[in-house]
XYZ file of C-alpha atoms in Angstrom:
538
model
C 103.744 -69.627 -19.108
C 100.536 -71.630 -19.467
C 98.936 -71.856 -22.887
C 95.761 -70.058 -21.775
C 97.874 -67.181 -20.470
C 99.406 -66.345 -23.843
C 98.323 -63.015 -25.112
C 98.863 -61.005 -28.233
C 97.689 -57.570 -29.124
C 96.884 -57.112 -32.795
C 99.378 -54.703 -34.316
C 97.613 -54.210 -37.615
C 95.149 -51.672 -36.301
C 92.482 -51.928 -38.980
C 92.428 -55.719 -38.857
C 91.968 -55.677 -35.087
C 89.133 -53.162 -35.305
C 87.365 -55.015 -38.150
C 87.475 -58.195 -36.100
C 85.706 -56.410 -33.264
C 88.652 -57.360 -31.061
C 87.624 -60.994 -31.284
C 91.271 -61.887 -31.828
C 92.623 -59.717 -29.011
C 93.712 -61.649 -25.933
C 94.138 -59.879 -22.627
C 96.102 -60.831 -19.560
C 96.641 -58.782 -16.476
C 100.310 -58.685 -15.490
C 102.567 -56.199 -13.792
C 105.892 -57.091 -15.346
C 106.075 -57.389 -19.099
C 108.361 -56.970 -22.095
C 107.133 -56.012 -25.528
C 107.042 -58.508 -28.356
C 106.153 -57.340 -31.850
C 103.167 -59.430 -32.887
C 102.557 -57.653 -36.161
C 102.782 -60.869 -38.125
C 102.066 -63.584 -35.606
C 99.707 -66.136 -37.105
C 96.184 -66.494 -35.752
C 96.919 -70.179 -35.199
C 99.289 -69.235 -32.386
C 96.796 -66.974 -30.579
C 94.986 -68.290 -27.527
C 92.090 -66.723 -25.680
C 92.293 -66.879 -21.889
C 89.547 -69.177 -20.670
C 88.026 -66.524 -18.465
C 87.367 -64.134 -21.361
C 84.598 -64.695 -23.866
C 83.831 -62.758 -27.038
C 80.164 -62.919 -25.984
C 80.897 -61.355 -22.596
C 79.677 -57.715 -22.679
C 82.485 -56.648 -20.350
C 85.132 -58.152 -22.607
C 83.539 -56.544 -25.654
C 83.558 -53.193 -23.852
C 87.251 -53.743 -23.100
C 87.940 -54.562 -26.713
C 85.952 -51.543 -27.851
C 88.004 -49.331 -25.552
C 91.193 -50.770 -27.024
C 89.885 -50.144 -30.534
C 89.117 -46.522 -29.653
C 92.532 -46.168 -28.024
C 94.296 -47.575 -31.074
C 92.270 -45.398 -33.438
C 92.893 -42.410 -31.208
C 96.619 -43.016 -31.317
C 96.611 -43.013 -35.106
C 94.506 -39.834 -35.330
C 96.377 -37.960 -32.608
C 99.742 -38.925 -34.033
C 98.657 -37.813 -37.525
C 97.628 -34.343 -36.379
C 100.604 -34.079 -34.047
C 102.931 -34.901 -36.918
C 101.402 -32.107 -39.014
C 101.586 -29.617 -36.161
C 105.127 -30.574 -35.230
C 106.496 -31.191 -38.716
C 109.263 -28.669 -38.081
C 109.962 -30.225 -34.667
C 110.523 -33.835 -35.668
C 112.603 -34.605 -32.638
C 110.364 -32.992 -30.052
C 109.682 -34.900 -26.842
C 105.924 -34.661 -27.393
C 105.954 -36.279 -30.816
C 108.301 -39.041 -29.713
C 106.123 -39.757 -26.691
C 102.990 -40.009 -28.846
C 104.691 -42.339 -31.294
C 106.092 -44.540 -28.533
C 102.680 -44.721 -26.850
C 101.022 -45.893 -30.047
C 103.918 -48.229 -30.762
C 103.140 -50.160 -27.587
C 99.832 -51.253 -29.096
C 101.894 -53.400 -31.443
C 103.385 -55.394 -28.612
C 102.209 -58.102 -26.312
C 103.667 -58.882 -22.929
C 106.029 -61.344 -21.302
C 104.988 -61.972 -17.738
C 108.388 -61.703 -16.093
C 106.921 -62.558 -12.707
C 106.055 -65.987 -14.085
C 109.292 -66.139 -16.101
C 112.014 -65.037 -13.688
C 110.739 -63.257 -10.560
C 108.634 -66.021 -9.008
C 110.518 -67.220 -5.877
C 109.213 -70.741 -6.438
C 111.129 -71.048 -9.725
C 114.495 -72.834 -9.515
C 117.604 -70.637 -9.533
C 120.410 -71.593 -11.941
C 118.685 -74.771 -13.098
C 121.165 -76.946 -14.976
C 120.513 -78.541 -18.377
C 117.303 -76.557 -18.945
C 117.126 -73.778 -21.517
C 114.263 -71.493 -20.511
C 112.920 -70.256 -23.814
C 111.063 -66.927 -23.390
C 107.262 -67.377 -23.388
C 106.718 -65.502 -26.653
C 108.677 -68.072 -28.675
C 107.705 -71.329 -26.949
C 105.573 -72.359 -29.935
C 108.427 -72.137 -32.441
C 109.588 -75.534 -33.666
C 113.315 -74.841 -33.491
C 114.177 -78.393 -34.541
C 112.367 -77.894 -37.854
C 114.070 -74.546 -38.407
C 117.512 -76.043 -37.717
C 116.862 -79.113 -39.852
C 115.899 -76.895 -42.772
C 113.909 -79.430 -44.817
C 110.402 -78.106 -44.108
C 110.486 -75.051 -46.369
C 106.820 -74.271 -45.771
C 107.346 -74.054 -42.017
C 110.438 -71.867 -42.425
C 108.492 -69.582 -44.752
C 105.628 -69.402 -42.236
C 108.007 -68.570 -39.369
C 109.661 -65.886 -41.486
C 106.291 -64.379 -42.395
C 105.306 -64.170 -38.725
C 108.563 -63.061 -37.140
C 108.589 -62.400 -33.401
C 110.299 -59.143 -32.470
C 111.467 -58.004 -29.075
C 112.111 -54.728 -27.276
C 113.709 -54.510 -23.847
C 111.160 -53.857 -21.109
C 112.063 -51.306 -18.408
C 110.439 -53.584 -15.818
C 112.677 -56.603 -16.375
C 113.655 -57.885 -12.880
C 117.392 -57.373 -12.414
C 118.151 -58.922 -9.036
C 120.707 -61.735 -9.239
C 118.157 -64.449 -8.424
C 115.941 -63.364 -11.343
C 118.913 -63.308 -13.714
C 119.731 -66.880 -12.707
C 116.119 -68.000 -12.995
C 116.082 -66.842 -16.592
C 119.424 -68.481 -17.396
C 121.833 -71.179 -16.340
C 125.378 -70.091 -15.444
C 127.679 -73.051 -14.795
C 129.532 -72.866 -11.482
C 132.408 -75.134 -12.432
C 134.335 -75.891 -15.606
C 132.733 -78.459 -17.875
C 136.040 -80.219 -18.576
C 139.715 -80.203 -17.614
C 140.621 -78.973 -21.099
C 138.370 -75.937 -20.746
C 139.510 -75.251 -17.182
C 143.140 -75.197 -18.324
C 142.443 -72.924 -21.295
C 140.348 -69.953 -20.140
C 139.243 -67.354 -22.688
C 138.656 -63.618 -22.368
C 135.967 -61.743 -24.285
C 135.893 -57.995 -24.931
C 132.558 -56.709 -26.242
C 131.463 -53.153 -27.055
C 127.763 -52.685 -26.247
C 125.042 -50.060 -26.302
C 121.590 -51.719 -26.442
C 119.468 -54.904 -26.194
C 120.366 -56.031 -22.673
C 118.138 -59.133 -22.630
C 119.787 -60.406 -25.803
C 123.252 -59.847 -24.306
C 122.311 -61.598 -21.063
C 121.131 -64.714 -22.881
C 124.050 -64.631 -25.313
C 126.407 -64.674 -22.335
C 124.599 -67.487 -20.572
C 124.292 -70.089 -23.335
C 128.041 -70.776 -23.588
C 129.131 -69.259 -20.275
C 132.172 -70.718 -18.528
C 133.165 -69.716 -14.977
C 136.906 -69.830 -15.747
C 136.533 -67.274 -18.559
C 136.546 -63.485 -18.285
C 133.933 -61.268 -19.923
C 134.493 -57.523 -20.309
C 131.875 -55.070 -21.577
C 132.772 -51.593 -22.806
C 129.668 -49.396 -22.752
C 128.920 -46.626 -25.210
C 128.964 -43.327 -23.342
C 125.652 -42.416 -25.037
C 123.720 -45.461 -23.809
C 120.650 -44.905 -21.635
C 120.772 -45.242 -17.861
C 118.502 -48.301 -17.784
C 120.848 -50.267 -20.030
C 123.884 -49.073 -18.074
C 122.337 -50.066 -14.737
C 121.428 -53.510 -16.082
C 124.939 -54.209 -17.318
C 126.334 -53.254 -13.917
C 123.753 -55.515 -12.241
C 124.914 -58.388 -14.438
C 128.511 -57.681 -13.445
C 127.562 -57.589 -9.758
C 125.837 -60.970 -10.144
C 128.743 -62.751 -11.881
C 132.267 -62.296 -10.540
C 133.979 -62.906 -13.895
C 131.964 -60.225 -15.713
C 133.538 -56.761 -15.613
C 132.594 -53.336 -16.960
C 135.209 -50.827 -18.091
C 135.629 -47.825 -15.823
C 135.910 -45.402 -18.725
C 133.195 -45.074 -21.356
C 133.857 -43.767 -24.856
C 131.370 -42.192 -27.228
C 131.104 -44.797 -29.992
C 129.242 -44.677 -33.305
C 128.509 -46.830 -36.356
C 131.476 -45.276 -38.178
C 133.744 -47.001 -35.676
C 134.910 -43.989 -33.728
C 136.391 -44.870 -30.324
C 135.805 -48.605 -30.787
C 139.548 -49.242 -30.646
C 139.893 -47.187 -27.469
C 136.989 -49.108 -25.908
C 138.528 -52.505 -26.618
C 141.845 -51.220 -25.302
C 140.088 -50.434 -22.008
C 139.029 -54.085 -21.760
C 142.529 -55.248 -22.655
C 143.978 -53.186 -19.822
C 141.317 -54.329 -17.375
C 141.808 -58.031 -18.098
C 145.602 -58.086 -18.413
C 146.278 -58.204 -14.685
C 148.150 -61.270 -13.426
C 145.273 -62.591 -11.333
C 142.985 -62.764 -14.374
C 144.095 -65.885 -16.210
C 143.239 -66.514 -19.856
C 144.965 -67.665 -23.058
C 143.153 -65.811 -25.848
C 141.029 -62.684 -26.038
C 138.166 -62.440 -28.537
C 136.975 -58.979 -29.587
C 133.260 -58.598 -30.355
C 130.538 -56.044 -31.021
C 126.996 -55.706 -29.650
C 125.067 -58.064 -31.948
C 127.669 -60.775 -32.528
C 126.390 -64.271 -31.751
C 128.537 -67.278 -30.854
C 128.505 -70.059 -33.446
C 130.688 -72.353 -31.339
C 130.456 -73.682 -27.803
C 133.176 -72.826 -25.314
C 134.534 -76.358 -25.691
C 134.789 -75.877 -29.456
C 136.383 -72.436 -29.075
C 139.062 -73.896 -26.811
C 139.919 -76.555 -29.393
C 140.044 -74.063 -32.282
C 142.205 -71.593 -30.357
C 144.568 -74.423 -29.427
C 144.855 -75.254 -33.133
C 145.831 -71.615 -33.712
C 148.894 -72.373 -31.593
C 149.500 -68.780 -30.525
C 148.652 -67.161 -33.873
C 146.234 -64.242 -33.890
C 143.115 -64.545 -36.045
C 142.762 -61.123 -37.676
C 141.484 -60.195 -41.114
C 144.230 -58.518 -43.171
C 143.146 -57.013 -46.495
C 143.994 -53.939 -48.570
C 143.129 -50.599 -47.000
C 140.319 -48.895 -48.974
C 140.627 -45.304 -50.076
C 139.555 -42.745 -47.488
C 140.315 -44.810 -44.388
C 143.750 -43.332 -43.609
C 145.102 -39.790 -43.898
C 148.486 -40.442 -45.493
C 149.462 -36.796 -45.086
C 149.942 -37.441 -41.374
C 153.195 -38.736 -39.934
C 152.980 -42.478 -39.277
C 156.549 -43.173 -38.179
C 157.019 -44.946 -34.864
C 159.057 -42.011 -33.607
C 156.295 -39.484 -34.236
C 153.620 -41.807 -32.840
C 155.815 -42.636 -29.821
C 154.519 -46.112 -30.530
C 156.919 -48.056 -28.329
C 157.371 -47.204 -24.685
C 161.013 -48.146 -25.239
C 162.129 -45.144 -27.315
C 164.942 -47.112 -28.947
C 162.338 -49.333 -30.645
C 160.865 -46.247 -32.321
C 164.120 -45.679 -34.182
C 164.957 -49.218 -35.257
C 162.128 -51.469 -36.406
C 162.012 -55.196 -35.734
C 163.978 -57.442 -38.113
C 165.467 -54.467 -39.947
C 162.148 -53.116 -41.248
C 161.553 -49.378 -41.508
C 159.964 -48.162 -38.237
C 156.740 -47.028 -39.864
C 153.193 -48.396 -39.963
C 152.223 -50.618 -42.902
C 148.457 -50.235 -43.114
C 145.915 -53.017 -43.426
C 142.163 -53.267 -42.996
C 140.025 -55.880 -41.284
C 136.840 -56.374 -39.309
C 136.906 -55.617 -35.592
C 136.008 -59.147 -34.525
C 139.298 -60.951 -34.002
C 141.126 -63.335 -31.677
C 144.424 -62.369 -30.023
C 146.802 -64.503 -27.997
C 147.523 -63.298 -24.486
C 151.146 -62.411 -25.377
C 149.789 -60.172 -28.171
C 147.376 -58.377 -25.832
C 150.023 -57.913 -23.141
C 152.395 -56.581 -25.816
C 149.809 -53.983 -26.898
C 149.104 -52.961 -23.307
C 152.621 -53.004 -21.854
C 155.032 -52.460 -24.759
C 153.073 -50.106 -27.002
C 151.615 -46.647 -26.499
C 148.655 -46.618 -28.890
C 147.119 -43.268 -28.010
C 148.627 -41.073 -30.755
C 148.162 -43.760 -33.405
C 144.509 -44.219 -32.469
C 143.865 -40.467 -32.306
C 145.268 -39.964 -35.805
C 143.118 -42.790 -37.161
C 140.060 -41.246 -35.472
C 140.279 -38.206 -37.779
C 138.718 -40.152 -40.653
C 134.952 -40.367 -41.153
C 134.195 -44.063 -41.626
C 135.466 -47.499 -40.628
C 138.215 -46.152 -38.393
C 137.967 -49.180 -36.088
C 138.849 -51.502 -38.968
C 142.387 -50.150 -39.411
C 144.104 -50.148 -36.028
C 144.396 -53.827 -35.087
C 144.924 -55.249 -38.609
C 147.725 -52.693 -39.051
C 149.365 -53.785 -35.797
C 148.953 -57.403 -36.922
C 150.528 -56.875 -40.365
C 153.323 -54.342 -39.709
C 156.494 -56.456 -39.756
C 158.496 -53.738 -37.987
C 156.307 -54.074 -34.881
C 156.797 -57.801 -34.411
C 153.478 -58.388 -32.648
C 153.424 -61.815 -30.933
C 151.238 -64.111 -33.026
C 151.257 -61.461 -35.753
C 151.507 -61.713 -39.517
C 153.334 -60.018 -42.377
C 152.536 -57.256 -44.858
C 154.211 -59.171 -47.675
C 150.994 -60.915 -48.705
C 149.236 -57.566 -49.163
C 152.241 -56.339 -51.142
C 151.600 -59.279 -53.474
C 147.945 -58.257 -53.756
C 146.709 -61.140 -51.603
C 144.338 -60.428 -48.726
C 144.211 -62.891 -45.856
C 140.912 -64.041 -44.398
C 140.009 -65.165 -40.909
C 137.348 -67.153 -39.044
C 136.483 -65.015 -36.014
C 133.465 -63.411 -37.714
C 130.957 -64.545 -40.320
C 129.222 -61.808 -42.297
C 127.299 -61.643 -45.551
C 127.794 -58.294 -47.254
C 125.349 -56.615 -49.585
C 127.119 -57.734 -52.749
C 126.360 -61.336 -51.709
C 122.834 -60.689 -50.456
C 121.555 -63.630 -52.501
C 123.231 -65.801 -49.833
C 121.277 -64.053 -47.054
C 118.258 -66.181 -46.168
C 116.291 -63.344 -44.582
C 117.048 -60.912 -47.450
C 117.140 -58.204 -44.793
C 120.125 -55.902 -44.415
C 121.411 -53.188 -42.108
C 124.440 -51.045 -42.904
C 124.912 -53.064 -46.086
C 125.160 -56.452 -44.373
C 122.757 -59.327 -43.796
C 120.703 -59.473 -40.613
C 120.129 -63.185 -40.097
C 116.641 -64.580 -39.501
C 114.976 -67.963 -39.074
C 115.723 -68.738 -42.737
C 119.459 -68.600 -41.974
C 119.527 -71.064 -39.073
C 119.993 -74.086 -41.326
C 121.293 -72.207 -44.356
C 124.123 -70.173 -42.830
C 124.580 -70.824 -39.107
C 124.117 -74.512 -38.257
C 127.238 -75.840 -40.004
C 129.338 -72.681 -40.148
C 133.064 -72.976 -39.466
C 133.237 -69.416 -38.157
C 133.427 -68.552 -34.461
C 130.831 -65.759 -34.363
C 128.169 -64.348 -36.680
C 127.237 -60.730 -37.252
C 124.494 -59.955 -36.950
C 121.286 -61.143 -35.290
C 118.969 -58.497 -33.847
C 115.964 -58.994 -31.522
C 114.134 -56.089 -33.132
C 114.186 -58.018 -36.426
C 113.852 -61.721 -35.538
C 113.833 -62.654 -31.862
C 112.686 -66.176 -32.721
C 115.845 -66.850 -34.724
C 117.972 -65.660 -31.802
C 116.117 -67.790 -29.273
C 116.328 -70.928 -31.414
C 120.027 -70.411 -32.025
C 120.702 -69.728 -28.341
C 118.905 -72.961 -27.511
C 121.076 -74.770 -30.068
C 124.333 -73.521 -28.540
C 123.024 -74.245 -25.040
C 122.155 -77.831 -25.995
C 125.520 -78.336 -27.697
C 127.195 -77.002 -24.549
C 125.209 -79.043 -22.035
C 123.845 -82.112 -23.819
C 125.530 -82.752 -27.177
C 129.085 -82.017 -26.112
C 132.227 -82.663 -28.103
C 134.316 -81.283 -30.951
C 133.079 -83.737 -33.580
C 131.421 -80.927 -35.550
C 134.762 -79.169 -36.165
C 136.918 -79.463 -39.288
C 140.559 -79.244 -38.122
C 142.033 -78.450 -41.546
C 139.929 -75.280 -41.818
C 141.772 -73.742 -38.875
C 145.208 -75.341 -39.184
C 145.585 -74.236 -42.810
C 144.824 -70.566 -42.218
C 147.780 -68.527 -43.585
C 148.231 -66.777 -40.232
C 148.387 -70.124 -38.413
C 150.854 -71.624 -40.912
C 152.986 -68.459 -40.800
C 153.171 -68.511 -37.018
C 153.925 -72.241 -36.892
C 156.803 -71.855 -39.372
C 158.210 -68.854 -37.517
C 157.969 -70.689 -34.200
C 159.690 -73.777 -35.604
C 162.446 -72.073 -37.634
C 162.828 -68.661 -36.015
C 161.868 -66.923 -39.261
C 159.725 -67.326 -42.380
C 160.998 -67.416 -45.961
C 158.521 -64.884 -47.342
C 159.518 -65.585 -50.952
C 158.347 -69.169 -50.554
C 155.467 -68.658 -48.129
C 152.054 -69.406 -49.675
C 149.669 -66.552 -48.837
C 146.693 -68.271 -50.435
C 143.942 -70.155 -48.666
C 141.192 -72.408 -49.983
C 138.352 -69.958 -49.407
C 135.721 -72.655 -50.001
C 136.575 -73.949 -46.524
C 135.056 -70.956 -44.815
C 132.273 -69.637 -47.004
C 129.616 -71.058 -44.649
C-alpha cells in the first residue's frame, strides 16, 4: 500500500475530538480488516494528499466522525444502564461492536491480495500486511535499541479478522508464498505431519502455515464445534486451496479447560495415518502456537530424536485424575487385542501410571499408528474428561510414561517415581511464576503472551520448536516480524547452523530410546533421569 494511502482512525475518542479530527486520515476502500490503532504514534500517521485539514468538506467529514464517536459512547452508556440485567443481549453487543470499530483502521485487501495484477505465489518475498510495514523488524530482532523496542511496545498494532477478507485460492496465494516443491532432498525424504486444534484468528493461522510451509508435509486442523461459520468456511477454503491441508470430519466442543482436545487430536491422527499420507513425525499444536524453527531445522531436530517421542512428563497435580475410577487396561478395554489388557508389557501391571504434560508434543509415526491401530482410547479419554481442568494434559503423557503400554518411542514412569520430572522442547512457555522473564509483562490464563519485547529476548535464539503464545489481538506487529524472520530463514538464510545438537541429543527421552534401541532394554537403576535445564530455558 502506498504511503499516502495509509489511514488510521483515532481510537482515543477524546483526543480525536480535541484535535478537531486533524489527525484522522480517511481512505475509501471496500475490503478492509480492523487494526487497533489505539496507541499508534502520530509519527506513523499519514494524511492522504487529496484531503486537507483546511478543506471544509473534510472538516465536515471529521465533524461527522466526531459526532458518531461521541454518539456511540453516549448511546452505549445509556444502553448499558437500561440493559444492565441483560448483559448478553444482542442489542448491547451490537452497540458495543459498532463503537469498537471506531478504534480500528482498515487494510485494503483489494490492494493487498485481491488485485489480479498482483503476482500469485511470489517466491522469496514476504508480503508484510500494510498496517505493520513501518515496523523496523531488524531492530526489534537485534534487541540493542531499547528505546525503539519501548516505543513499539507502547504503540502496539492489534488485529481482528475482517469478514471481507478475500478467500479465493488466488487471493490466499497473493498474500502468501506456498512452495510447490521440497526445498531439499533431506526435507523431501523426511515429511512431517502437524495436528492443530483451532477456533479463531484465521489470518494469523494462514500466515503461520505459509512461512514454513512444505509441500511434502501434512497439515491437519481440528475445529472447535463452537467456532463461527465465517472461521469454519475460511479453514475449509484453505484446505480446498492446498492439497496437503485437511480438516477433520468430526468437530468436538473444546474449551480452555482442555475438554475434548485429546479427542480432537485423535481425529487428526486417524485422518493422517493412512498409507498414502507419508510422514515421519507428528507435532501436536494449539491455536496460538508459533513455529520457532524452520521446516529444515525441524527435520534435523526430529532426526536427532531418532524415533523418541518428545513429550513432557511431570508429576500429576491434585485434582486432574479421579483415582476412584477403574484405570486397569481390562476395564478401559485399552488394547484392541484383549490379551494385552490382562498382561502388561515387560511384566508390568496392566494399569495406567499417570503423568502430566503440555499438549504440544512430537510423536514418531510408529507411536501414532500404535495409538490409532493398537489402542482403543475412548473409555480412557471419557474418564479423564470427567475432571474440570487441564484434562488434555494427562492423556498423552500417561500413554508416554506407562511402562506396561510399551508405546513406540515412549518413556518410563521410573523417573517420576524418583521424583524427577522430564522436560521437553516441543513448546516454550513462560508461566506466571516466572513473569519477570516475560518481556511484554502481559499474561493470559497465567502464562506470558509474547510481544515485540520478546522477539530478541525470548524467541530469536530459543532452542524450542514452538512458542505459546502470540496473539494478534495483543501484538500483531510481533507476530508479523517473527513470521518474516521464519520466512527469511526458510527462504534466504537456510541451514541448521543455528541449532545446538547437544540440547536435543541429551534429552532424557532421547537417551532412553537410544539405549533401548541399542540394547533391547534400559537399566533403570543406572539410567540418569536428569537433564541440564539451562540448555532449554530460552
